[in-house]
Amino acid sequence: QKMLKAYGSKELFTDIKWFDGIERINYLQSDVFIVSNAFTQEIADLKRIQLQPVLHIPDNHIMMNVITDEKKKTIPDNTYIFVDDSFHNIATSNAKYNLMVETPWNTNETQQKLAKDKPFEQFVDLNHLLDKIEILLR
């Protein structure tokens, strides 16, 4: 409940600080889709407004799900590369490649065990992760 209350605060999502290198996503030679969960429509709208000037991808490739519980992301079966920061979402992925930027909440063994038998790779930052994506797309 505390987590839901904290992530339901729009202040947490005001002036989002993007990972260094995010603009590189615009140059990937592939279809990019953003699927993000938010606990209120206001937060979903705020995320979208801040994301659009940074990533020049079609609006219909940005999906903001408004959730009221611990619903997991829906990951299409034909996903080639899935990038997320949560092992809960990696566990439900059928993507060929599952990639993550290391964060405080996804670097411990307990969290990693949530991925079960799903293959994944973690990277120290977004630039290293995007280097890997560029190699996989060649």
Short mmCIF file of C-alpha atoms in Angstrom, two decimals:
data_model
loop_
_atom_site.label_atom_id
_atom_site.label_comp_id
_atom_site.label_asym_id
_atom_site.label_seq_id
_atom_site.Cartn_x
_atom_site.Cartn_y
_atom_site.Cartn_z
CA GLN A 1 0.00 0.00 0.00
CA LYS A 2 2.88 2.37 0.79
CA MET A 3 4.44 1.69 -2.60
CA LEU A 4 1.14 2.29 -4.37
CA LYS A 5 0.66 5.52 -2.46
CA ALA A 6 4.17 6.77 -3.31
CA TYR A 7 3.92 5.88 -7.00
CA GLY A 8 0.48 7.46 -7.13
CA SER A 9 1.97 10.89 -6.46
CA LYS A 10 2.30 13.03 -9.59
CA GLU A 11 5.18 14.94 -7.97
CA LEU A 12 7.34 11.83 -8.37
CA PHE A 13 6.88 12.09 -12.15
CA THR A 14 7.28 15.85 -12.55
CA ASP A 15 10.50 16.86 -14.32
CA ILE A 16 11.60 13.31 -15.12
CA LYS A 17 15.39 12.95 -15.32
CA TRP A 18 16.09 10.66 -18.26
CA PHE A 19 19.05 8.31 -18.44
CA ASP A 20 22.00 9.70 -20.37
CA GLY A 21 21.76 8.48 -23.96
CA ILE A 22 17.97 8.27 -24.21
CA GLU A 23 18.01 10.27 -27.46
CA ARG A 24 19.89 7.37 -29.10
CA ILE A 25 16.61 5.44 -29.12
CA ASN A 26 15.48 7.77 -31.92
CA TYR A 27 18.18 6.34 -34.20
CA LEU A 28 17.45 2.64 -33.74
CA GLN A 29 16.60 1.03 -37.05
CA SER A 30 13.60 -0.81 -35.64
CA ASP A 31 10.07 -0.31 -34.39
CA VAL A 32 10.20 1.00 -30.84
CA PHE A 33 7.22 0.77 -28.51
CA ILE A 34 6.95 2.26 -25.03
CA VAL A 35 4.67 0.50 -22.55
CA SER A 36 4.52 2.19 -19.17
CA ASN A 37 2.27 1.68 -16.19
CA ALA A 38 0.94 4.56 -14.09
CA PHE A 39 -1.35 4.59 -11.09
CA THR A 40 -3.46 7.51 -12.29
CA GLN A 41 -4.47 9.02 -15.62
CA GLU A 42 -2.84 12.28 -14.51
CA ILE A 43 0.52 10.52 -14.11
CA ALA A 44 0.11 8.70 -17.44
CA ASP A 45 -0.56 12.02 -19.17
CA LEU A 46 2.40 13.64 -17.42
CA LYS A 47 4.74 10.83 -18.51
CA ARG A 48 3.53 11.07 -22.12
CA ILE A 49 3.92 14.87 -22.23
CA GLN A 50 7.53 14.60 -21.02
CA LEU A 51 8.38 11.62 -23.23
CA GLN A 52 7.16 12.99 -26.56
CA PRO A 53 9.79 15.76 -26.95
CA VAL A 54 12.58 13.29 -26.11
CA LEU A 55 11.56 10.28 -28.21
CA HIS A 56 10.29 10.91 -31.71
CA ILE A 57 8.27 7.75 -32.08
CA PRO A 58 4.68 7.56 -33.29
CA ASP A 59 2.09 8.40 -30.66
CA ASN A 60 0.40 5.04 -31.20
CA HIS A 61 3.69 3.39 -30.15
CA ILE A 62 3.41 4.91 -26.67
CA MET A 63 1.04 2.96 -24.43
CA MET A 64 0.36 4.29 -20.95
CA ASN A 65 -1.58 1.80 -18.85
CA VAL A 66 -3.48 3.13 -15.86
CA ILE A 67 -3.52 0.46 -13.19
CA THR A 68 -5.02 0.23 -9.73
CA ASP A 69 -3.15 -2.79 -8.40
CA GLU A 70 0.07 -4.68 -9.09
CA LYS A 71 -0.88 -5.57 -12.67
CA LYS A 72 2.05 -6.65 -14.81
CA LYS A 73 2.90 -5.21 -18.19
CA THR A 74 1.48 -6.94 -21.23
CA ILE A 75 4.34 -7.91 -23.48
CA PRO A 76 3.40 -8.95 -27.04
CA ASP A 77 4.52 -12.47 -28.00
CA ASN A 78 6.43 -11.16 -31.03
CA THR A 79 8.71 -8.89 -28.94
CA TYR A 80 12.33 -9.33 -30.02
CA ILE A 81 14.01 -7.13 -27.38
CA PHE A 82 12.32 -6.20 -24.11
CA VAL A 83 13.83 -3.53 -21.85
CA ASP A 84 12.53 -3.07 -18.32
CA ASP A 85 13.74 -2.33 -14.80
CA SER A 86 11.62 -4.95 -13.02
CA PHE A 87 12.21 -8.67 -12.75
CA HIS A 88 8.46 -9.07 -12.22
CA ASN A 89 8.02 -7.96 -15.84
CA ILE A 90 11.00 -9.95 -17.14
CA ALA A 91 9.37 -13.05 -15.64
CA THR A 92 6.34 -12.63 -17.94
CA SER A 93 8.35 -11.79 -21.06
CA ASN A 94 8.55 -14.09 -24.07
CA ALA A 95 11.07 -11.81 -25.80
CA LYS A 96 14.20 -13.35 -27.24
CA TYR A 97 16.30 -10.77 -25.37
CA ASN A 98 15.51 -9.20 -21.99
CA LEU A 99 17.69 -6.24 -21.06
CA MET A 100 17.91 -4.06 -17.96
CA VAL A 101 19.81 -1.04 -16.70
CA GLU A 102 21.09 -1.78 -13.20
CA THR A 103 19.12 0.04 -10.52
CA PRO A 104 19.07 -0.33 -6.71
CA TRP A 105 15.85 -2.37 -6.91
CA ASN A 106 17.00 -4.92 -9.50
CA THR A 107 20.55 -5.85 -8.53
CA ASN A 108 19.98 -8.22 -5.63
CA GLU A 109 19.70 -12.00 -5.91
CA THR A 110 16.19 -12.10 -4.47
CA GLN A 111 14.90 -9.86 -7.24
CA GLN A 112 16.87 -11.72 -9.91
CA LYS A 113 15.28 -15.02 -8.84
CA LEU A 114 11.89 -13.57 -9.84
CA ALA A 115 12.97 -13.88 -13.47
CA LYS A 116 13.03 -17.65 -12.97
CA ASP A 117 14.48 -19.26 -16.08
CA LYS A 118 14.18 -16.16 -18.29
CA PRO A 119 17.45 -15.10 -19.88
CA PHE A 120 18.40 -11.50 -19.16
CA GLU A 121 21.36 -9.16 -19.28
CA GLN A 122 22.00 -6.17 -17.06
CA PHE A 123 24.02 -3.10 -18.02
CA VAL A 124 25.62 -0.37 -15.92
CA ASP A 125 23.86 2.37 -17.89
CA LEU A 126 21.53 3.03 -20.82
CA ASN A 127 24.37 3.73 -23.25
CA HIS A 128 25.83 0.25 -22.74
CA LEU A 129 22.36 -1.27 -23.07
CA LEU A 130 21.78 0.61 -26.34
CA ASP A 131 25.17 -0.58 -27.63
CA LYS A 132 23.88 -4.14 -27.13
CA ILE A 133 20.60 -3.35 -28.91
CA GLU A 134 22.49 -1.93 -31.89
CA ILE A 135 24.50 -5.15 -32.12
CA LEU A 136 21.35 -7.30 -31.89
CA LEU A 137 19.63 -5.29 -34.65
CA ARG A 138 22.50 -5.74 -37.14
#
